[in-house]
Short mmCIF file of C-alpha atoms and ligand atoms in Angstrom, two decimals:
data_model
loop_
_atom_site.label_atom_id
_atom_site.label_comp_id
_atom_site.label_asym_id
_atom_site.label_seq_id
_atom_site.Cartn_x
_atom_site.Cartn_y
_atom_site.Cartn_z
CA UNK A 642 20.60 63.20 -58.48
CA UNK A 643 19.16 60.44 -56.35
CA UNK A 644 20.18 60.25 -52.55
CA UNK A 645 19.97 58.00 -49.62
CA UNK A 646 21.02 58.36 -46.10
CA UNK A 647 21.01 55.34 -43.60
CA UNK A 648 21.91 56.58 -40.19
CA UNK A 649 22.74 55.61 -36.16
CA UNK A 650 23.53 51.97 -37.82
CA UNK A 651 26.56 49.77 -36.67
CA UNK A 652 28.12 50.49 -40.17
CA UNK A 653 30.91 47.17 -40.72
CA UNK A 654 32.96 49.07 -43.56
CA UNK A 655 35.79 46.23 -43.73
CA UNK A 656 38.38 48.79 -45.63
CA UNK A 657 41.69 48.58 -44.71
CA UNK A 658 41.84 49.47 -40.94
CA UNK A 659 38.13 47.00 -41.13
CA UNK A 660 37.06 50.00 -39.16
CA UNK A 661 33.37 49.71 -37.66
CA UNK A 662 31.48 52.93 -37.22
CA UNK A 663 29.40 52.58 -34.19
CA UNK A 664 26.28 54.72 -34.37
CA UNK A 665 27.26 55.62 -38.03
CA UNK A 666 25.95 56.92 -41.41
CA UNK A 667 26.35 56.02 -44.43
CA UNK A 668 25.02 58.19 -47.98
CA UNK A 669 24.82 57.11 -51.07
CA UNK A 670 24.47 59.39 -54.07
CA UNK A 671 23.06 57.28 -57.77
CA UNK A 672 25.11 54.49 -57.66
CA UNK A 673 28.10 55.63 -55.39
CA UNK A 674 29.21 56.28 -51.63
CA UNK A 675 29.52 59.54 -51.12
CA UNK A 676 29.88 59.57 -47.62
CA UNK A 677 30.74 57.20 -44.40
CA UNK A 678 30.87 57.31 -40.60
CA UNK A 679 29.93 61.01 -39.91
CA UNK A 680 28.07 62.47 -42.38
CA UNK A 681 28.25 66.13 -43.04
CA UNK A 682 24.41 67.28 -42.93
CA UNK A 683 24.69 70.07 -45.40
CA UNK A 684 25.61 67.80 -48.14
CA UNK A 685 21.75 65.72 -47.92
CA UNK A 686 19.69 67.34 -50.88
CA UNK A 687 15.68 67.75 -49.38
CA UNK A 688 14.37 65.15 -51.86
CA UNK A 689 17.14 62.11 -50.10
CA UNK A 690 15.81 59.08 -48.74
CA UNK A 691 16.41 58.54 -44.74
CA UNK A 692 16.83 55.49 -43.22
CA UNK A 693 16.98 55.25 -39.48
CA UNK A 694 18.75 52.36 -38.99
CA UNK A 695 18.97 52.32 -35.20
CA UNK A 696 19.36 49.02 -33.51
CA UNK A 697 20.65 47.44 -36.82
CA UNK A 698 24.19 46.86 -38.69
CA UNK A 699 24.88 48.16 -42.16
CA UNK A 700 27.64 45.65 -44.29
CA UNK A 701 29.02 45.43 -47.50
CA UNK A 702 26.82 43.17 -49.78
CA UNK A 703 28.08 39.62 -50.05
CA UNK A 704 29.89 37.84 -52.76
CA UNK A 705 29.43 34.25 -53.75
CA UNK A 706 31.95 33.18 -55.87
CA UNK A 707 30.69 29.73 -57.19
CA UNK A 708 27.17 30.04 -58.12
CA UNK A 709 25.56 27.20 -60.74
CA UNK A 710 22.64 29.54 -61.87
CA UNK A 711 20.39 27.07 -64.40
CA UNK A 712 21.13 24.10 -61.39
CA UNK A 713 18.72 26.12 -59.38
CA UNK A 714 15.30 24.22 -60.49
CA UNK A 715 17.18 21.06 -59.88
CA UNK A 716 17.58 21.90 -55.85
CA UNK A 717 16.53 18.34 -54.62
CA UNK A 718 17.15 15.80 -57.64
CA UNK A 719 20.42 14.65 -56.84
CA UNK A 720 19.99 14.46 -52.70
CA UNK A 721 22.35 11.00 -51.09
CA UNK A 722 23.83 10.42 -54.16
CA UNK A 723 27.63 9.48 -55.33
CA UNK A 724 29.32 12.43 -57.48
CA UNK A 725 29.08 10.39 -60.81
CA UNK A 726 25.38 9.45 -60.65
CA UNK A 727 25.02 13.34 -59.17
CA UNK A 728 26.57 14.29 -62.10
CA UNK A 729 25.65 12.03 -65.11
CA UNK A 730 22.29 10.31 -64.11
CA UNK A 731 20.36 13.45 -62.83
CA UNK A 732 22.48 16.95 -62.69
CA UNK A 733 23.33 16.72 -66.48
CA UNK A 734 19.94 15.54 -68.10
CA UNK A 735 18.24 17.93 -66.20
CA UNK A 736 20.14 20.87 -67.07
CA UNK A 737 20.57 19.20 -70.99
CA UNK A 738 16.64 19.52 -71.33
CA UNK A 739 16.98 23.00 -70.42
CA UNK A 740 16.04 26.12 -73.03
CA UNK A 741 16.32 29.71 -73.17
CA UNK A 742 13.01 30.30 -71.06
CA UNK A 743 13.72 27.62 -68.13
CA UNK A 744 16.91 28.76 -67.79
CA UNK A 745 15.55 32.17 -67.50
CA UNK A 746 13.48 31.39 -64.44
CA UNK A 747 16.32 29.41 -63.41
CA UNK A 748 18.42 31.84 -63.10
CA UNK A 749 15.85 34.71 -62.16
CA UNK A 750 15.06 31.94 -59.06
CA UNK A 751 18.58 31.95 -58.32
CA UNK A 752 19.36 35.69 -58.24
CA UNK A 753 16.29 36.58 -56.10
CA UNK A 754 17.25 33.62 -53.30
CA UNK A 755 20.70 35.17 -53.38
CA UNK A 756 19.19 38.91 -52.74
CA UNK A 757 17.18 37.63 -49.84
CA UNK A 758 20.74 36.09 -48.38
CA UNK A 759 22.35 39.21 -48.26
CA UNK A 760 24.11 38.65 -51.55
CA UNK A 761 24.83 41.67 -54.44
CA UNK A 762 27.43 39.88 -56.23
CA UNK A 763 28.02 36.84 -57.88
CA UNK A 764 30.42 34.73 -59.93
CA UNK A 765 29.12 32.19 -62.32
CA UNK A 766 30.57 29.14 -63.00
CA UNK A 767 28.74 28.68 -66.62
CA UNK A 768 25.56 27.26 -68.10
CA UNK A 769 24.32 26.70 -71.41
CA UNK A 770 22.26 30.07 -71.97
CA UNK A 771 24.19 32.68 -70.88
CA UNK A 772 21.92 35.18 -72.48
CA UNK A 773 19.17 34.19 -70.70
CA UNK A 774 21.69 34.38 -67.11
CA UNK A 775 22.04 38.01 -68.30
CA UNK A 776 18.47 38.89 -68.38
CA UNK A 777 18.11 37.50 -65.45
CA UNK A 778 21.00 39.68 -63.56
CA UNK A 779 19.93 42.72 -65.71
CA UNK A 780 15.96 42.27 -64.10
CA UNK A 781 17.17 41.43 -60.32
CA UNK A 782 19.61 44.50 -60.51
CA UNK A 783 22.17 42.26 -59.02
CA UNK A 784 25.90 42.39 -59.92
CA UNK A 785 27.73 39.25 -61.71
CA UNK A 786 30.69 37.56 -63.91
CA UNK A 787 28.63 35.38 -65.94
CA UNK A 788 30.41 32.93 -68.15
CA UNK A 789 29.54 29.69 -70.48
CA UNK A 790 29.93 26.08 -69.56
CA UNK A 791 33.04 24.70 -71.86
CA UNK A 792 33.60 21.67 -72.98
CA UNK A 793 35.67 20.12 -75.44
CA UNK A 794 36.13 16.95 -74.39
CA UNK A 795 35.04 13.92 -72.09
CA UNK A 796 32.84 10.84 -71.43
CA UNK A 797 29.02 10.95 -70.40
CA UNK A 798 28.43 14.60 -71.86
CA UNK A 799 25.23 14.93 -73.36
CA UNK A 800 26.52 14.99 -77.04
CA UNK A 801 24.53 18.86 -77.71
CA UNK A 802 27.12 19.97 -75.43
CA UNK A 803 30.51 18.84 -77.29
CA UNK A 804 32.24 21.55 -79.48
CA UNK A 805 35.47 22.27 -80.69
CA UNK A 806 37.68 24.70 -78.65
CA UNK A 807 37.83 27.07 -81.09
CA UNK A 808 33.99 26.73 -81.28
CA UNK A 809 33.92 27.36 -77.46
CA UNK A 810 36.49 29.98 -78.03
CA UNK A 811 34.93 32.12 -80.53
CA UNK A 812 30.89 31.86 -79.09
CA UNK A 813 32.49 33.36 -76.08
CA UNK A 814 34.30 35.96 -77.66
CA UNK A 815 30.96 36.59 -78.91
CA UNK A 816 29.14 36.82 -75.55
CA UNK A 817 31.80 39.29 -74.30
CA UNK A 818 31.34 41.71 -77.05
CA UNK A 819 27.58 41.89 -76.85
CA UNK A 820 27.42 41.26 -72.51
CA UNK A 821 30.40 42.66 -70.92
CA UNK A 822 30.16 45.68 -69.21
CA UNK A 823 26.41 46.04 -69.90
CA UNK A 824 23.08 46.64 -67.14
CA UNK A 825 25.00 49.72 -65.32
CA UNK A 826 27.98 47.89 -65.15
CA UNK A 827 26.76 45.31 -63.67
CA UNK A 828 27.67 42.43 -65.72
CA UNK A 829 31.06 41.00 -66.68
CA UNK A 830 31.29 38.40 -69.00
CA UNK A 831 34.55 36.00 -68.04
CA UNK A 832 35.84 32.49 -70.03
CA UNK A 833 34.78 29.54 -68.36
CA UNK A 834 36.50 26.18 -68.02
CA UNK A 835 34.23 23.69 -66.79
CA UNK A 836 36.72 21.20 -65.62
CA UNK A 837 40.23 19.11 -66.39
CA UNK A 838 37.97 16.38 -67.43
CA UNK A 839 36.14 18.32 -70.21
CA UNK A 840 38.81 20.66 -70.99
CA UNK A 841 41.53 19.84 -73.49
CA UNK A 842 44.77 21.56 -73.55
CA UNK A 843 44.38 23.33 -76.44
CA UNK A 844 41.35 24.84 -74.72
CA UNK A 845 42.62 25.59 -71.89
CA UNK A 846 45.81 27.20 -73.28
CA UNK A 847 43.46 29.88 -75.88
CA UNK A 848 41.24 30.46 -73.30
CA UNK A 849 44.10 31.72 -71.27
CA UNK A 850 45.59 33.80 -73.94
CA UNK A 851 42.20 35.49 -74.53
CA UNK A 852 41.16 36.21 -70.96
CA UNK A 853 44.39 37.94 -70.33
CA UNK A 854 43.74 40.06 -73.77
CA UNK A 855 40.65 41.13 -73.09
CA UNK A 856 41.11 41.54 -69.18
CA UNK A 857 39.03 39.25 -67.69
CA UNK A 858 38.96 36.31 -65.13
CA UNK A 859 38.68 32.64 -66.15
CA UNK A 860 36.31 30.33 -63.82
CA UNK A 861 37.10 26.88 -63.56
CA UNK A 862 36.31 23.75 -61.16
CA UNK A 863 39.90 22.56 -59.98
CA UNK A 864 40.78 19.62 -58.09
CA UNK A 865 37.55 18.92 -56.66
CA UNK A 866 37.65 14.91 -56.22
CA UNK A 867 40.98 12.84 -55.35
CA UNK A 868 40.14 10.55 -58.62
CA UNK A 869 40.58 14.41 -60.85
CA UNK A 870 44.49 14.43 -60.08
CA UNK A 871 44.45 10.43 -60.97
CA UNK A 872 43.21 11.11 -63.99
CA UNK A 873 44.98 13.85 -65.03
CA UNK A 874 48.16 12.26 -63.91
CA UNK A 875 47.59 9.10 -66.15
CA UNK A 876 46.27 11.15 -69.18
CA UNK A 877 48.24 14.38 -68.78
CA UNK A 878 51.55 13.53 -66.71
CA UNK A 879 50.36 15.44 -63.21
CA UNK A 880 48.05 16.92 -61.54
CA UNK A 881 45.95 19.57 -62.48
CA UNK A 882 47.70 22.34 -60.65
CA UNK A 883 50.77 21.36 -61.97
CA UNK A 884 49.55 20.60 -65.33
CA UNK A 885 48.06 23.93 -65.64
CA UNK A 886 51.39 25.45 -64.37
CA UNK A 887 52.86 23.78 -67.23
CA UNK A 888 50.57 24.97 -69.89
CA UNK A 889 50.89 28.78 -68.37
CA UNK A 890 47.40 28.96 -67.07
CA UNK A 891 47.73 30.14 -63.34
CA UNK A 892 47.44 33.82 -62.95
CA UNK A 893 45.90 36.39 -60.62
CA UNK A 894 42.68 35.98 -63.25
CA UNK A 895 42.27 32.47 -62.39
CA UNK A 896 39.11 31.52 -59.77
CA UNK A 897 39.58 28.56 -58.92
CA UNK A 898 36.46 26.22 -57.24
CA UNK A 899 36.94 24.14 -54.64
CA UNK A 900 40.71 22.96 -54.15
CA UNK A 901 40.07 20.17 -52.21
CA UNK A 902 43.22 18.72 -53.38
CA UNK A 903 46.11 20.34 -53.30
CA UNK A 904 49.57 20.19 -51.98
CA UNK A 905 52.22 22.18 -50.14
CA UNK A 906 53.67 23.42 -53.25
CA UNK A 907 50.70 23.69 -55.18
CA UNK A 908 49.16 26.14 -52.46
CA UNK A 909 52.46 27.43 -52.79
CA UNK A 910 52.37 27.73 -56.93
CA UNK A 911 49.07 30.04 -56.09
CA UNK A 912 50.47 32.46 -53.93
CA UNK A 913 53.08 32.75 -56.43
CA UNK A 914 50.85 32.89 -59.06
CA UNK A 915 47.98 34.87 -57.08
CA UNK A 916 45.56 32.32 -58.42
CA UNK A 917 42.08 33.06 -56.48
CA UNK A 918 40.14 30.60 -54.81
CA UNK A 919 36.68 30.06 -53.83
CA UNK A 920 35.86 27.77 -50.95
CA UNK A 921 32.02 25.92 -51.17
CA UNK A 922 31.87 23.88 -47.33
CA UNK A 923 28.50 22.61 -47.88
CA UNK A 924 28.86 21.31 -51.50
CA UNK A 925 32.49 19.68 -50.24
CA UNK A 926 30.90 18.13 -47.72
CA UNK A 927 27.23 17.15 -49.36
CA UNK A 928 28.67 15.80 -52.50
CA UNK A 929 31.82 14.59 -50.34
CA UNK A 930 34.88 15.97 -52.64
CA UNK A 931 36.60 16.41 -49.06
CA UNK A 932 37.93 19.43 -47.03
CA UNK A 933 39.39 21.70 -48.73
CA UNK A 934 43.01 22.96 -46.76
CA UNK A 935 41.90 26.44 -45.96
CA UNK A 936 43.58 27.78 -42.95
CA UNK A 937 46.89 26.18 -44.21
CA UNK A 938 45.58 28.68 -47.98
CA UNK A 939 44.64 32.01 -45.52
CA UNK A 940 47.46 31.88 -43.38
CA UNK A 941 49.82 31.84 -47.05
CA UNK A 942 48.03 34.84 -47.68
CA UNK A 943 45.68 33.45 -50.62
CA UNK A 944 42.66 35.48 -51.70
CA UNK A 945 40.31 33.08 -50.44
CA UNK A 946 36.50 33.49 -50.47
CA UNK A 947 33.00 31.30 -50.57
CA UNK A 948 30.67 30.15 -52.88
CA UNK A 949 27.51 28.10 -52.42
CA UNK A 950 27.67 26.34 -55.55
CA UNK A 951 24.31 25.11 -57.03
CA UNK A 952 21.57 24.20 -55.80
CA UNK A 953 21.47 20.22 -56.22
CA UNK A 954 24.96 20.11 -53.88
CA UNK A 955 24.27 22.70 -50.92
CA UNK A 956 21.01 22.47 -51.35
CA UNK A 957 20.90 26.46 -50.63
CA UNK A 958 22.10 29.52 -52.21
CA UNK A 959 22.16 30.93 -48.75
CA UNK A 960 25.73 33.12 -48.00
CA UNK A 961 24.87 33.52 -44.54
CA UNK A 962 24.64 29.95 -43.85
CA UNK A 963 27.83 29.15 -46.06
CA UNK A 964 29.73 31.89 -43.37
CA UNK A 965 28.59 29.48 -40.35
CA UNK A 966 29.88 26.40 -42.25
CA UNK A 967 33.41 27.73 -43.58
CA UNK A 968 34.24 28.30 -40.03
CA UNK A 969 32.64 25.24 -38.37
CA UNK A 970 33.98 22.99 -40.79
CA UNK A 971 38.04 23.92 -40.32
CA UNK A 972 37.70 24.07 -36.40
CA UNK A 973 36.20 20.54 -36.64
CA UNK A 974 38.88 19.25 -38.90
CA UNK A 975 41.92 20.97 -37.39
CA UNK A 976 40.33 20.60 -33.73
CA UNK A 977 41.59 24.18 -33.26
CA UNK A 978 38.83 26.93 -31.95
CA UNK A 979 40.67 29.81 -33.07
CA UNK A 980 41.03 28.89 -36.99
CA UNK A 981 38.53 30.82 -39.36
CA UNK A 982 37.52 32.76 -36.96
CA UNK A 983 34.59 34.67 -37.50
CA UNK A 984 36.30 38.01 -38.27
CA UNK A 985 37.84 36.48 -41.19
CA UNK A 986 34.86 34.51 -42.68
CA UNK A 987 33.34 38.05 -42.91
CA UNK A 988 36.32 39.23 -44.99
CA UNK A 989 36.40 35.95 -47.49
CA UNK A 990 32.48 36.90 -47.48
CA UNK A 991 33.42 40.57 -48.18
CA UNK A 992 36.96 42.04 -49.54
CA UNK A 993 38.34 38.80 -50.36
CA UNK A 994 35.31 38.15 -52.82
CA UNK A 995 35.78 41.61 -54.56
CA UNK A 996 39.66 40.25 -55.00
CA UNK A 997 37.93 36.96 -56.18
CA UNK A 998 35.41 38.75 -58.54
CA UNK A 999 38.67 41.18 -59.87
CA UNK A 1000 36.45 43.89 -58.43
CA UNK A 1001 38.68 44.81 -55.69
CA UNK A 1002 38.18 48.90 -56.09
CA UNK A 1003 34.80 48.93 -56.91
CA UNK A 1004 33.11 46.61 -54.40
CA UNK A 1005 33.78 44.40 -51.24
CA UNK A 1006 33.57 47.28 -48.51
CA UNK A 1007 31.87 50.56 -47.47
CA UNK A 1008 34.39 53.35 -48.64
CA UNK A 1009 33.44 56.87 -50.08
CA UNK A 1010 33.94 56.31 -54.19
CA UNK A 1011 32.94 52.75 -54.33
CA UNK A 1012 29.94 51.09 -55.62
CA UNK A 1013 26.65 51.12 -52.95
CA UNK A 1014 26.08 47.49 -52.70
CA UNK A 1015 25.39 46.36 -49.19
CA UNK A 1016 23.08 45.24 -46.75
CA UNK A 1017 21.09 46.11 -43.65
CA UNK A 1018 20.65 43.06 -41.12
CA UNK A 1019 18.37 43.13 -38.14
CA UNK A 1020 19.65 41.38 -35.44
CA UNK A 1021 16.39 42.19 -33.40
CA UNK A 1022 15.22 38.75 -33.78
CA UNK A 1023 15.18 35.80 -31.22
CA UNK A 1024 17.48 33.55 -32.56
CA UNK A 1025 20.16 36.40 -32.73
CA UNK A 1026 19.68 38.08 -29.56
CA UNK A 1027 21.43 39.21 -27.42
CA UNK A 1028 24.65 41.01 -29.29
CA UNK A 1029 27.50 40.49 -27.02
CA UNK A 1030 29.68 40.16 -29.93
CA UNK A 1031 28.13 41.69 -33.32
CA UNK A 1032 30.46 39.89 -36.05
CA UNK A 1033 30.95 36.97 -34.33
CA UNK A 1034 26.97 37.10 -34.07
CA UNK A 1035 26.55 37.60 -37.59
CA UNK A 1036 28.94 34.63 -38.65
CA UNK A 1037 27.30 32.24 -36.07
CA UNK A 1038 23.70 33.08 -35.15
CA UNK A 1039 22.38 35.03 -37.54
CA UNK A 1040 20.57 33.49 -40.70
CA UNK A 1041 19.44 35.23 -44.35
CA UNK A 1042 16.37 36.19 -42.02
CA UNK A 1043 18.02 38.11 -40.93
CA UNK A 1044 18.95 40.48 -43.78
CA UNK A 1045 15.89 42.96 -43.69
CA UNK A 1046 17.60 45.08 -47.08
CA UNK A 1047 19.79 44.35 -49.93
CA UNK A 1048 21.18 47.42 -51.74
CA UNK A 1049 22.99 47.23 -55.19
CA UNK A 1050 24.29 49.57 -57.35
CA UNK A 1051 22.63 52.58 -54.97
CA UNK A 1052 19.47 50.63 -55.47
CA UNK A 1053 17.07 48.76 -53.40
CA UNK A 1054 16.58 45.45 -54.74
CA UNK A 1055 15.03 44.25 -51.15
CA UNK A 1056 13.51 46.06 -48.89
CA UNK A 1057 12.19 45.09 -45.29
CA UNK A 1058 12.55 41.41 -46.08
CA UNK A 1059 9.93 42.51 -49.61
CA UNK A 1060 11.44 41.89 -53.24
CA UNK A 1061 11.04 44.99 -55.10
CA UNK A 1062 12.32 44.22 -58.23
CA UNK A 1063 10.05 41.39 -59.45
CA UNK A 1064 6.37 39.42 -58.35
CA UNK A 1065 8.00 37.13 -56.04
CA UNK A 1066 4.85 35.32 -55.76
CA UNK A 1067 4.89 34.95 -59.57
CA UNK A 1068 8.43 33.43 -59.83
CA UNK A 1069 7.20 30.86 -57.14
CA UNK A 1070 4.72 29.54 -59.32
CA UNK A 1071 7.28 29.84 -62.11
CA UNK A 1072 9.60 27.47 -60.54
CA UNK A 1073 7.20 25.00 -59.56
CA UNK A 1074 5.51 24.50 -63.11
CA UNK A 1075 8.80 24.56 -64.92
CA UNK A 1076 10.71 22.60 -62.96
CA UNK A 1077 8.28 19.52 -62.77
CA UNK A 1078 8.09 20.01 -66.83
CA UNK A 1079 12.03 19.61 -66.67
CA UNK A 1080 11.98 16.29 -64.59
CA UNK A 1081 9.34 14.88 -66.75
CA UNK A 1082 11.35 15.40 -69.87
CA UNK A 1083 14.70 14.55 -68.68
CA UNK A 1084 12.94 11.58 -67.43
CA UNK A 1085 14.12 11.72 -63.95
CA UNK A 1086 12.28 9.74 -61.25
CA UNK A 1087 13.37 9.74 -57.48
CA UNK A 1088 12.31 6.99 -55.14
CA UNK A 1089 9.93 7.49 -51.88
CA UNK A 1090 11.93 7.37 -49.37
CA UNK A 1091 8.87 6.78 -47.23
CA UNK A 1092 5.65 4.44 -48.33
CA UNK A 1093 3.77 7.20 -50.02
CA UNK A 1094 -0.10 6.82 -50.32
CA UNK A 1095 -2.16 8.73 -52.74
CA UNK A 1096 -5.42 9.81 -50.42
CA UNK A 1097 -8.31 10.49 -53.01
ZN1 ZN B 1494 30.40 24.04 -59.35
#
């Protein structure tokens, strides 16, 4: 039996009562809490692992909920651009020239920028090698729903992409049996739908059918861009919210990304429906989809949490950042200071991405039977000092600097700001070689935006 014991921290459990235990403990026994607040001292075997985590605050581990994994080498290629040359001109040939071992570091790259944010679970929103995704999550030790990228239909696609639904249908099937459940746990497998655009109905309706049968959440991109419920209108009859309603797809194992675009009663059609959603402020902003309505979603009472999404539309994977921009953004549209406020960014970070993730009793906050994922942040630093107001603090000053120790599963994967799980200086190098060998084969070239001059 493995133990650890972090003590005198400001432990943030966000259960129910989103109790704080000031000056608090925390043990964790393998994989598990065993204990939280006061600890009894008897129950600490001689051979546990002590933290003194005076000074510092002890959270769950964060959840992204949109996360692009093999996008990750192509942070920078697609910087100032519209959505359609974003997409077709640079995001797509870059991640079409991709294989098993680039996608590997991709992801790897991805997972290990996420740890050093504070975050211990993530939802993927599908790429091309999902075996190579799992690898990846199985080596970091972090937790995640992978899934595929699906498509069916659609113009621009590189053509290796285009299958049949049932061809989509089935190689997932496949990647469930052989994935789900696997690494500790750690790794579900869910069905992805990429988007409206390259989803037919067919696909959409089997994928639903399946999900439900085997148990597991769908991931799809939904109403992201004004021209998405144009197009569905004039090809489909109406919107993609209600469209889907029609074909039976919303249910509580439905993520849905971004939501820029919805009305009263299609917010309304998710409560009903308890359709999760995750919320990505710096992608709808960078890649200007729009602002998502948010407070109008919370104050309904929909699960709503954040994702980062990839890397060429945030341009970080960076959680902590993402908590300062879902509440800046909604004051500054609604001109209303109290909206998002900063204790509930910390639950869409938290409990509201365990709903999101279908994880609800297993992750999302510090309570005695559920998993040990969380994180110790040091607010000892001058950018976050003083600490007036600690969760206000950690929503608005604090960075991923700040996060000195990632925990998942009961074990370290960071520790005092060091990776332990992998060479980090080795994956550096990794995702400089590979991704210039990407660039050059997908043949993208970006413009100076300054007069550059070679000095030899
Ligand atoms: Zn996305």
């Amino acid at each position: 039996m493995k133990q650890i014991l972090i003590k005198n921290a400001y432990v943030v459990s966000m259960n129910e009562k989103r109790e704080i235990y000031n000056n608090g403990s925390i043990l964790i026994e393998n994989d598990l809490i065993k204990a939280i607040g006061k600890v009894d001292e008897k129950s600490i075997i001689d051979t546990a692992e002590i933290i003194d985590a005076k000074g510092k605050i002890v959270l769950p581990g964060l959840i992204n909920t949109h996360v692009h994994l093999s996008q990750q080498l192509g942070r920078g290629i697609a910087d100032d651009v519209d959505l359609l040359t974003w997409l077709r001109e640079r995001v797509w040939p870059y991640e079409s020239n991709f294989d098993y071992e680039s996608s590997l570091i991709s992801s790897t790259a991805c997972c290990v920028e996420m740890i050093k944010s504070g975050v211990t679970t993530f939802l993927e929103a599908g790429g091309q090698y999902v075996e190579a995704m799992a690898e990846a999550v199985k080596n970091t030790g972090i937790r995640a729903a992978l899934s595929k990228s699906v498509m069916d239909e659609g113009i621009g696609l590189p053509t290796n992409w285009i299958k049949t639904a049932d061809e989509e249908i089935q190689v997932q099937k496949e990647l469930f049996d052989k994935y789900n459940n696997t690494a500790d746990g750690r790794i579900k497998i869910w069905f992805g739908l990429r988007t409206i655009f390259n989803n037919s109905d067919d696909l959409i309706i089997k994928t639903k059918k399946i999900a439900d049968e085997l148990n597991t959440g769908i991931h799809m991109h939904i109403a992201e861009i004004a021209a998405e419920n144009d197009y569905v209108k004039t090809n489909r009859g109406n919107s993609t919210v209600e469209h889907l309603h029609k074909l039976g797809a919303l249910g509580p194992n439905l993520l849905a990304v971004h939501t820029v675009w919805l009305t009263d009663r299609e917010i309304d059609l998710f409560r009903l429906y308890d359709v999760k959603v995750s919320h990505n402020p710096a992608a709808a902003m960078k890649v200007v989809l729009g602002f998502a309505r948010i407070p109008e979603m919370l104050e309904k009472g929909l699960s709503v949490s954040i994702g980062t999404d990839g890397a060429p539309s945030n341009n970080r994977m960076d959680m902590m950042r993402e908590m300062y921009l879902t509440s800046l953004i909604h004051k500054g549209r609604t001109l209303n200071p109290k909206v998002v406020p900063a204790e509930q960014v910390l639950e869409m970070a938290t409990i509201n991405g365990a709903k999101c993730a279908l994880l609800e009793r297993e992750i999302g906050s510090l309570e005695v039977g559920k998993k040990a994922d969380l994180i110790i942040l040091n607010p000892n630093t001058i950018h976050s000092l003083p600490l007036h107001d600690p969760i206000a603090n950690i929503v608005y000053t604090m960075s991923s600097e700040n996060v000195e120790s990632t925990m998942c599963n009961g074990k370290w994967l960071m520790k005092n700001r060091e990776i332990l799980v992998l060479n980090e200086s080795n994956l550096i190098e990794q995702v400089k070689i590979k991704s210039e060998e990407i660039k050059t084969k997908a043949k993208i070239v970006l413009p100076n935006r300054f007069p550059v001059i070679d000095i030899i």
